[in-house]
JSON list of C-alpha atoms and ligand atoms in Angstrom, two decimals:
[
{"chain": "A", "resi": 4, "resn": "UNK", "atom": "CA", "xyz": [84.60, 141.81, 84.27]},
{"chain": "A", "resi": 5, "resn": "UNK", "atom": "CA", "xyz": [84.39, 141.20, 87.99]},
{"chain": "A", "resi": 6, "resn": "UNK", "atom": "CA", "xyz": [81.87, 143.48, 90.09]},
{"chain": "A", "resi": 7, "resn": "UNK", "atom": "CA", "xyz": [81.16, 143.20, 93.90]},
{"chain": "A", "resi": 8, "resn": "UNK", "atom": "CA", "xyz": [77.89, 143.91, 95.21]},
{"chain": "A", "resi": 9, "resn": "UNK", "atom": "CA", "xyz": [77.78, 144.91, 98.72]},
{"chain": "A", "resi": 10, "resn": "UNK", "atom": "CA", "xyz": [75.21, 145.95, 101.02]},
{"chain": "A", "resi": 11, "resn": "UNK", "atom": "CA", "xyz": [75.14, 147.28, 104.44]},
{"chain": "A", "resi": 12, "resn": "UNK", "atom": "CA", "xyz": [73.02, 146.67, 107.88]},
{"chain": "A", "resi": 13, "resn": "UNK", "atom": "CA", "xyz": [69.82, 145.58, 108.37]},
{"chain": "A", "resi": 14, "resn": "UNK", "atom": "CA", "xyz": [69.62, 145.39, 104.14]},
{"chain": "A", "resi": 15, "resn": "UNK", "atom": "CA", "xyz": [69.24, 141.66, 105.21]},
{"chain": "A", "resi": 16, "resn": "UNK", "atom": "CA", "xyz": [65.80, 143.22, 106.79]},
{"chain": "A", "resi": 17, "resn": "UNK", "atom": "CA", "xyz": [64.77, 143.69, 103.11]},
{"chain": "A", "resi": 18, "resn": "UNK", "atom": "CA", "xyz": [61.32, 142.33, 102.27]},
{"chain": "A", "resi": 19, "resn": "UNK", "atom": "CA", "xyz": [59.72, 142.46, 105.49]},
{"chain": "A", "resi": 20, "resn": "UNK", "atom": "CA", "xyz": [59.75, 145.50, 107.23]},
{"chain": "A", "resi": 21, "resn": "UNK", "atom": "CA", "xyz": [59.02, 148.93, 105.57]},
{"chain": "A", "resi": 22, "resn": "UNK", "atom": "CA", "xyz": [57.91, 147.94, 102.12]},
{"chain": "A", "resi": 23, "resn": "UNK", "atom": "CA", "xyz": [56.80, 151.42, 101.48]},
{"chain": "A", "resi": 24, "resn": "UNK", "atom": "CA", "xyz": [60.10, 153.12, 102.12]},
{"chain": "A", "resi": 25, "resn": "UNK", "atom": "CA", "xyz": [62.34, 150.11, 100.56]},
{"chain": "A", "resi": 26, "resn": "UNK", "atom": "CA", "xyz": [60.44, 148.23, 98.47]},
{"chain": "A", "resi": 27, "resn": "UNK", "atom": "CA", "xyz": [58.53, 144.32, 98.53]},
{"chain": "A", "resi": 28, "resn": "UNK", "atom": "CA", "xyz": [62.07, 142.62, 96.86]},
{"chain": "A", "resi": 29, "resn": "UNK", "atom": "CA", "xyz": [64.19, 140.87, 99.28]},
{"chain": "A", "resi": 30, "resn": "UNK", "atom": "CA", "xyz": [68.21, 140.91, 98.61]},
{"chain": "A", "resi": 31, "resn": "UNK", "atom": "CA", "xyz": [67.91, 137.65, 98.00]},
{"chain": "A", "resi": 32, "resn": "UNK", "atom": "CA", "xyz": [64.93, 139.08, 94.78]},
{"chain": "A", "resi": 33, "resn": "UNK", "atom": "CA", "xyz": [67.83, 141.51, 93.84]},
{"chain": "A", "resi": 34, "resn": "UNK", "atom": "CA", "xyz": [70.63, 139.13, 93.83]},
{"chain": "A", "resi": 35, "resn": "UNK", "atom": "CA", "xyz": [68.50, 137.04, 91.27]},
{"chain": "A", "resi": 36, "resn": "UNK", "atom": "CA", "xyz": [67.27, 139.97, 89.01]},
{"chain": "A", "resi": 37, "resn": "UNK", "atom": "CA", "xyz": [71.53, 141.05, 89.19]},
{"chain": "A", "resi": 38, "resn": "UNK", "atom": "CA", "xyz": [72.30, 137.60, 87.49]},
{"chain": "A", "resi": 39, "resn": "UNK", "atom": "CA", "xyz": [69.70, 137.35, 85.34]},
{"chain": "A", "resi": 40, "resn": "UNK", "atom": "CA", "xyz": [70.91, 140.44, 84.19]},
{"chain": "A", "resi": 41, "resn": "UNK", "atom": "CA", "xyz": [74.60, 139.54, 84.05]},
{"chain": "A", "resi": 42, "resn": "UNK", "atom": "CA", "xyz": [73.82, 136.78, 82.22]},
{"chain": "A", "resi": 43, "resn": "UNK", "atom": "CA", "xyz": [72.47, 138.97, 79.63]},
{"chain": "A", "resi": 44, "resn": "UNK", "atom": "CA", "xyz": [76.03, 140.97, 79.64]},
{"chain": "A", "resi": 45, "resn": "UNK", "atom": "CA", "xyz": [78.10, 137.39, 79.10]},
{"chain": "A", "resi": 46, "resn": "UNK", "atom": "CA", "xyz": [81.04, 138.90, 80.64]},
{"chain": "A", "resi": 47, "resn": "UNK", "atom": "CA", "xyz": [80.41, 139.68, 84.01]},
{"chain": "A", "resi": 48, "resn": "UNK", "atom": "CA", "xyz": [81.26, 137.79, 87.13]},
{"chain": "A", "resi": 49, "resn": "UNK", "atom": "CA", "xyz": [79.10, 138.95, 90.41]},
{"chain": "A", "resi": 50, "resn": "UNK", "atom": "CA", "xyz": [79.58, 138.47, 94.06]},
{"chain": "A", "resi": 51, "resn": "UNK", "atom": "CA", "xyz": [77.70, 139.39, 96.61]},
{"chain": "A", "resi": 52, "resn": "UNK", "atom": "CA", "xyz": [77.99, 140.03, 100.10]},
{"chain": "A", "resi": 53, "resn": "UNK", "atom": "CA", "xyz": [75.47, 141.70, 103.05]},
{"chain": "A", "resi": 54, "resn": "UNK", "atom": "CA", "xyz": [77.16, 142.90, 106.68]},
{"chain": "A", "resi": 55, "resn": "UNK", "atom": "CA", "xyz": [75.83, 144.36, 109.49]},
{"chain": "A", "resi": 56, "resn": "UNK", "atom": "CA", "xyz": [79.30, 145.03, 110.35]},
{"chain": "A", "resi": 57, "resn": "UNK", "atom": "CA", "xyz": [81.40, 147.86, 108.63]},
{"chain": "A", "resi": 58, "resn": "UNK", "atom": "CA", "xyz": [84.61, 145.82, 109.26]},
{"chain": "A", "resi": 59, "resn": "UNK", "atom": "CA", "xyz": [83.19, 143.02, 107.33]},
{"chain": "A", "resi": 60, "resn": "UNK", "atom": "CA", "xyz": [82.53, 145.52, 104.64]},
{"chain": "A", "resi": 61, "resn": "UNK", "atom": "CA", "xyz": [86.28, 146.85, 104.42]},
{"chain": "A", "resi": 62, "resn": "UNK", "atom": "CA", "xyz": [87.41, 143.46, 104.51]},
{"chain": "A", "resi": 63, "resn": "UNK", "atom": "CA", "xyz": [85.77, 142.92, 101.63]},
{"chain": "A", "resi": 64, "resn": "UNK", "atom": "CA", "xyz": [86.94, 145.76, 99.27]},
{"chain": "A", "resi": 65, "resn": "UNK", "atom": "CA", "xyz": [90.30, 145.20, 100.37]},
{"chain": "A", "resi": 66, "resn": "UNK", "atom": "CA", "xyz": [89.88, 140.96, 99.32]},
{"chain": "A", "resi": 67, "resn": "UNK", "atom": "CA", "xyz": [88.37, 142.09, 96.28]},
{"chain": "A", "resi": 68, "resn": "UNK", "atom": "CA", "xyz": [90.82, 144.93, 95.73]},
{"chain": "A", "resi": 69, "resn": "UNK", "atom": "CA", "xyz": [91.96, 143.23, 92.25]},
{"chain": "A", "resi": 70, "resn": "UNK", "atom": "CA", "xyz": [88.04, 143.26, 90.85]},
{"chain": "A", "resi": 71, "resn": "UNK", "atom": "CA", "xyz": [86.95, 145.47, 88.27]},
{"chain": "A", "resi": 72, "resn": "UNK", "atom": "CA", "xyz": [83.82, 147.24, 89.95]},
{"chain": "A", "resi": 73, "resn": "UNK", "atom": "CA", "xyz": [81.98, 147.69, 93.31]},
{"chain": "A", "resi": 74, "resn": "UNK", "atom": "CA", "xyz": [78.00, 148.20, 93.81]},
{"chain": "A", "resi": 75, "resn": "UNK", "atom": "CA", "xyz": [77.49, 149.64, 97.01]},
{"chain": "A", "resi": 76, "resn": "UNK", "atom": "CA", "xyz": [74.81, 150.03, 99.57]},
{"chain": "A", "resi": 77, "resn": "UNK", "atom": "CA", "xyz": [76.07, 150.98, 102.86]},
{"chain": "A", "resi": 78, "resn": "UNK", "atom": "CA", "xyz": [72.43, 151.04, 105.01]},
{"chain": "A", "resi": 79, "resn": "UNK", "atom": "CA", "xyz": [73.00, 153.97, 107.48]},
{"chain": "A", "resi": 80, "resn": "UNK", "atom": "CA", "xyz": [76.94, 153.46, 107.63]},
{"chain": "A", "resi": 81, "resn": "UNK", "atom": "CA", "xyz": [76.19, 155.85, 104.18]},
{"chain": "A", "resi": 82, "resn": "UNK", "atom": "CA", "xyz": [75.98, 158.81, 106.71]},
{"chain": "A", "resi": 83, "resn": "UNK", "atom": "CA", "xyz": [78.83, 157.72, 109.38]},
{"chain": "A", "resi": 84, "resn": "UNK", "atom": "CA", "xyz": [81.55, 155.49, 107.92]},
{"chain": "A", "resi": 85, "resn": "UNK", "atom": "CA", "xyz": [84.97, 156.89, 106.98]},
{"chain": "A", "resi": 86, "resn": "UNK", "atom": "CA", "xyz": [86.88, 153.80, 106.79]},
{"chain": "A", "resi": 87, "resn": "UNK", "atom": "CA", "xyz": [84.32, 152.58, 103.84]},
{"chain": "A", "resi": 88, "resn": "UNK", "atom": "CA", "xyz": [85.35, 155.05, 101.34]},
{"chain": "A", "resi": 89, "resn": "UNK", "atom": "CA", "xyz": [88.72, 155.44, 102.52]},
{"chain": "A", "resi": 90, "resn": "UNK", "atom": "CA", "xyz": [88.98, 151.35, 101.81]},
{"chain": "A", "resi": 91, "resn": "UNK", "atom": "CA", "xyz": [87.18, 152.19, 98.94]},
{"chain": "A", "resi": 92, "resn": "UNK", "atom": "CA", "xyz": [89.60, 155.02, 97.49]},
{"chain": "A", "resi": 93, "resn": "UNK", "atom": "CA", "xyz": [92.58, 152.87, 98.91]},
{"chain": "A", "resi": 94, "resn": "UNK", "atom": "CA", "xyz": [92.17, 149.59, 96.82]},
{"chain": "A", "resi": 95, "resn": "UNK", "atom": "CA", "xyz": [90.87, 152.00, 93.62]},
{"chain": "A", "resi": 96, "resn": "UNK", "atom": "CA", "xyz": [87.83, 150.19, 92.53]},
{"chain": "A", "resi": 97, "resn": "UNK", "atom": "CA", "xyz": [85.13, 152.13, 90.34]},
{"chain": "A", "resi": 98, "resn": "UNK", "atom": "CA", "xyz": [81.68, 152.23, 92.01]},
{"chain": "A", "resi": 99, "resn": "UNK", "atom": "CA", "xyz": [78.79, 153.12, 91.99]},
{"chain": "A", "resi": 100, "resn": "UNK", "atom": "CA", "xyz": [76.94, 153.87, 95.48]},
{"chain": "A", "resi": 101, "resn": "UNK", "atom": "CA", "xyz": [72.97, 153.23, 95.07]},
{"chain": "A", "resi": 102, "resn": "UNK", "atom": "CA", "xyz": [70.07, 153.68, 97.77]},
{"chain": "A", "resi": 103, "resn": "UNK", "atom": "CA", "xyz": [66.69, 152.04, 97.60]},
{"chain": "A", "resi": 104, "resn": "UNK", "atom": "CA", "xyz": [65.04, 155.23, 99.39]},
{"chain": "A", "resi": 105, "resn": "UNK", "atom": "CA", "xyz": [65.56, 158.87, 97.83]},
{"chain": "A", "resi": 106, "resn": "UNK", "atom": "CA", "xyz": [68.15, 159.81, 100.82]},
{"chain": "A", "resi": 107, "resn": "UNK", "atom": "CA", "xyz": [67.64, 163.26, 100.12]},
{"chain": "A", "resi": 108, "resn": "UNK", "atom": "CA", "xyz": [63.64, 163.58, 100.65]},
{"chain": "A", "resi": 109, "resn": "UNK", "atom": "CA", "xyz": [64.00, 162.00, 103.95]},
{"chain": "A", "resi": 110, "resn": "UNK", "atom": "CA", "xyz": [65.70, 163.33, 107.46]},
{"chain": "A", "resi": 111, "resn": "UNK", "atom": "CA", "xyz": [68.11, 165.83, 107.04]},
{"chain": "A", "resi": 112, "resn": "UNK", "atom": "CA", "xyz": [71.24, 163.21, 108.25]},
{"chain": "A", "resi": 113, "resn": "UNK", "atom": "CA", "xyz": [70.18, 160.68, 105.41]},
{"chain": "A", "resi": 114, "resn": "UNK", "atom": "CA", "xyz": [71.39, 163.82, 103.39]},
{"chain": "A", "resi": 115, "resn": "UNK", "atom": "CA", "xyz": [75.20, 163.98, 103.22]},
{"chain": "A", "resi": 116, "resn": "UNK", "atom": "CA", "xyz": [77.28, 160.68, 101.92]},
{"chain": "A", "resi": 117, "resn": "UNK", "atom": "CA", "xyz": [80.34, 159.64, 103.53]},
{"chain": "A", "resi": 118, "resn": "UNK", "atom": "CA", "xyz": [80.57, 157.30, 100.35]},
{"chain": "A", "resi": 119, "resn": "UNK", "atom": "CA", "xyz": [80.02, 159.86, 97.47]},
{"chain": "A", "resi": 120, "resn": "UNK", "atom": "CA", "xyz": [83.28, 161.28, 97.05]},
{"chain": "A", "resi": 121, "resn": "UNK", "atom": "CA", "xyz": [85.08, 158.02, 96.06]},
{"chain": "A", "resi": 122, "resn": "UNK", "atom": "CA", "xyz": [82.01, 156.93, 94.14]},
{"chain": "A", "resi": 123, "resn": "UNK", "atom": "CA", "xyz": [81.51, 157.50, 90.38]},
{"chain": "A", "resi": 124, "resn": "UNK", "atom": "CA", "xyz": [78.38, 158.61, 91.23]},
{"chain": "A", "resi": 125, "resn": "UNK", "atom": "CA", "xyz": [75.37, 157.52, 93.27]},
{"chain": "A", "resi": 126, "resn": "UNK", "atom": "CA", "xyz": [71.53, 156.61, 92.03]},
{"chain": "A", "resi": 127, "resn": "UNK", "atom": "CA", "xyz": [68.85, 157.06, 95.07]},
{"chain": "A", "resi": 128, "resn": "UNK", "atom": "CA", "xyz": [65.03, 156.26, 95.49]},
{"chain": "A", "resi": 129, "resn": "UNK", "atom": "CA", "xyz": [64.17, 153.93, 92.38]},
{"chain": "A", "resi": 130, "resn": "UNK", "atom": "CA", "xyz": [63.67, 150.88, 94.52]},
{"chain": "A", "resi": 131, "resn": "UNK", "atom": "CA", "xyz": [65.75, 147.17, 93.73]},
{"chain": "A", "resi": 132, "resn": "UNK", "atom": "CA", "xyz": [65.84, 149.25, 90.08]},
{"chain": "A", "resi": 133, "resn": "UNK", "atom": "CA", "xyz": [69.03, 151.50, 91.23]},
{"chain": "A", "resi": 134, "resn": "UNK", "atom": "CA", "xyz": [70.71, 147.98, 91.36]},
{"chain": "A", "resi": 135, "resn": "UNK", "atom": "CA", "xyz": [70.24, 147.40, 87.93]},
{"chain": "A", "resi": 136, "resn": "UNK", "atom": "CA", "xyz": [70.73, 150.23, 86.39]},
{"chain": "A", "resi": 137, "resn": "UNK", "atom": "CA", "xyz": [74.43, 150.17, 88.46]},
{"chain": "A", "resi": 138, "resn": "UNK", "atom": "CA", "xyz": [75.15, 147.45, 86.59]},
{"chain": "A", "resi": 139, "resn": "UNK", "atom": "CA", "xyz": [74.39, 148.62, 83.70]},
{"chain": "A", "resi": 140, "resn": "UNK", "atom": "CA", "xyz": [76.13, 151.86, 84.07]},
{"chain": "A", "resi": 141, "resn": "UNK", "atom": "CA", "xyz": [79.13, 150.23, 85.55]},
{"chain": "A", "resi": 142, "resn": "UNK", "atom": "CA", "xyz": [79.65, 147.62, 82.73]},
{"chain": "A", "resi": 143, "resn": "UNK", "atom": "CA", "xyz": [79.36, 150.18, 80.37]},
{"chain": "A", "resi": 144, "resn": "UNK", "atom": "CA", "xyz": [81.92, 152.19, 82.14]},
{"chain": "A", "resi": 145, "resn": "UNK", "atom": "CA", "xyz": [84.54, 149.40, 82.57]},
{"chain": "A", "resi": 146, "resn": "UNK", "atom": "CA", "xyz": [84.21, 148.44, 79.30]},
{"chain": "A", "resi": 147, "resn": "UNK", "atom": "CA", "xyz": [84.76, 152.17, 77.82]},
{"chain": "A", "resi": 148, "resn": "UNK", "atom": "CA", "xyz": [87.46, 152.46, 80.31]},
{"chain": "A", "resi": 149, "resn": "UNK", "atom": "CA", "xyz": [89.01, 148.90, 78.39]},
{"chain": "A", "resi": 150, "resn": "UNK", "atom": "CA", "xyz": [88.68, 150.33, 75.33]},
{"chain": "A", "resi": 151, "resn": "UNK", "atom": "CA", "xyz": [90.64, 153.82, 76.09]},
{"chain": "A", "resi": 152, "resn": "UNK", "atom": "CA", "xyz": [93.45, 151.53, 78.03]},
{"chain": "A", "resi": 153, "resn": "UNK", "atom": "CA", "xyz": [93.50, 149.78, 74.93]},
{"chain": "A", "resi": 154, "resn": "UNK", "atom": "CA", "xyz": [94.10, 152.82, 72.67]},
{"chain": "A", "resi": 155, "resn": "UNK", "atom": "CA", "xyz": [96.72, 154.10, 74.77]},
{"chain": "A", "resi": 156, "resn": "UNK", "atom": "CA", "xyz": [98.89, 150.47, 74.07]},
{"chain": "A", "resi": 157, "resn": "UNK", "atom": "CA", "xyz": [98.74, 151.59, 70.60]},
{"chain": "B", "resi": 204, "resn": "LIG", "atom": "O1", "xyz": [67.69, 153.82, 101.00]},
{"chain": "B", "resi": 204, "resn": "LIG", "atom": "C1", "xyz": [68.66, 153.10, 101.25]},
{"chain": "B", "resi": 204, "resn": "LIG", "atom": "O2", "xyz": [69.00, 152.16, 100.52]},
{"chain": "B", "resi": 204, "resn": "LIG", "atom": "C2", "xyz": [69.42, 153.28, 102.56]},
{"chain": "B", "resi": 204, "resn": "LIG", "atom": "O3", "xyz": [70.79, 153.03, 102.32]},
{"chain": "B", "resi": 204, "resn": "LIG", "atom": "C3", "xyz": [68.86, 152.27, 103.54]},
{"chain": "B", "resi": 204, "resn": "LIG", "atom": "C4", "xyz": [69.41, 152.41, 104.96]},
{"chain": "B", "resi": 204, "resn": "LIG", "atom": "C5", "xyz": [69.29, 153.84, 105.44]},
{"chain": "B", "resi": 204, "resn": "LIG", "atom": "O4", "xyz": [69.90, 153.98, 106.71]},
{"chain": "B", "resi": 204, "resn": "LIG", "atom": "C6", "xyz": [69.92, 154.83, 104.47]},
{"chain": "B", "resi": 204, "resn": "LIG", "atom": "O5", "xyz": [69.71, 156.13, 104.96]},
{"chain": "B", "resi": 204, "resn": "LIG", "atom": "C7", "xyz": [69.29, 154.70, 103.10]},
{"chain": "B", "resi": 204, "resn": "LIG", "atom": "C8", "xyz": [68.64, 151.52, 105.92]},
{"chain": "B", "resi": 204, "resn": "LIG", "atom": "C9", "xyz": [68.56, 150.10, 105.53]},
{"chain": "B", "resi": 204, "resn": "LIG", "atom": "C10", "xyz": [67.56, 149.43, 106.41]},
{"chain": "B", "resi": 204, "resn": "LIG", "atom": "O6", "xyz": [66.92, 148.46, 105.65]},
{"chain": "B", "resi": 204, "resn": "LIG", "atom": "C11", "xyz": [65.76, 147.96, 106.11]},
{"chain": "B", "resi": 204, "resn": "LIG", "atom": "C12", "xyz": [65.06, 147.17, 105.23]},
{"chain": "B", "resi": 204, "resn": "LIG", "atom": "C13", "xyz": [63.87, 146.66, 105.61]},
{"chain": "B", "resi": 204, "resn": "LIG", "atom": "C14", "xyz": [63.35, 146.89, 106.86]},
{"chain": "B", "resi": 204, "resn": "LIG", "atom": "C15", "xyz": [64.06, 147.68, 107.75]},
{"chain": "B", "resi": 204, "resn": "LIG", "atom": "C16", "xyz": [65.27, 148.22, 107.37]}
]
């Protein structure tokens, strides 16, 4: 099982500016806390990737348009990017949008998604957690969706 984890501008930025609104982890932190945790899972294969640049970030859902699942954290392209979720719903890949902040208790343009509707769904405001529990959610997902793929071969 093959899952991209991408992240969006100024995520790089994470660490050391802010802690109160996004947390004391660094992406580097997460990255480490994602394989620890894949580890755990056996079967999944992570890559990660941080842009400031929202090209860079459809480049990289089309590249990894054959991968299983995508954990996504656009930064502020969240609230201005069509071409994300249009790559996004192009290429087919189940995701899972997460936020480190609680989008929806801050300023009203934070509110409203560009990514949602081609997301499975989207966790907000737990922190460097949201990651993890993506993963979880999405591993569990891809393997249920397996298992009903492999009922219909029967
Ligand atoms: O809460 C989130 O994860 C956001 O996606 C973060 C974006 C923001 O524009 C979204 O509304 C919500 C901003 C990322 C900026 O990251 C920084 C990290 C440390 C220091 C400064 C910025």
């Amino acid at each position: 099982m093959r899952i991209l984890v991408l992240n969006g501008p100024n995520l790089n930025l994470l660490g050391s500016r802010e802690p109160e609104i996004y947390g004391l982890e660094t992406l580097a932190d997460i990255e480490v806390l994602m394989r620890n945790q894949a580890a755990d899972l056996e079967d999944v294969e992570l890559a990660f990737l941080q842009s400031n640049h929202e090209g860079v970030l459809v480049d990289a859902i089309q590249d990894h348009r054959d991968w299983d699942g995508l954990i996504i954290n656009a930064g502020a392209l969240t609230h201005t990017s069509v071409a994300i979720p249009d790559a996004i719903t192009s290429v087919g890949i189940t995701t899972i949008e997460v936020h480190l902040s609680n989008i929806f208790a801050r300023e009203a343009f934070r509110h409203h998604s560009y990514i949602s509707p081609a997301a499975w769904g989207m966790i907000t405001g737990f922190g460097y957690r949201g990651y993890l529990v993506a993963l979880d959610l999405l591993h569990d997902l891809l393997t249920e969706e397996a298992a009903i793929e492999d009922l219909d071969e029967d």
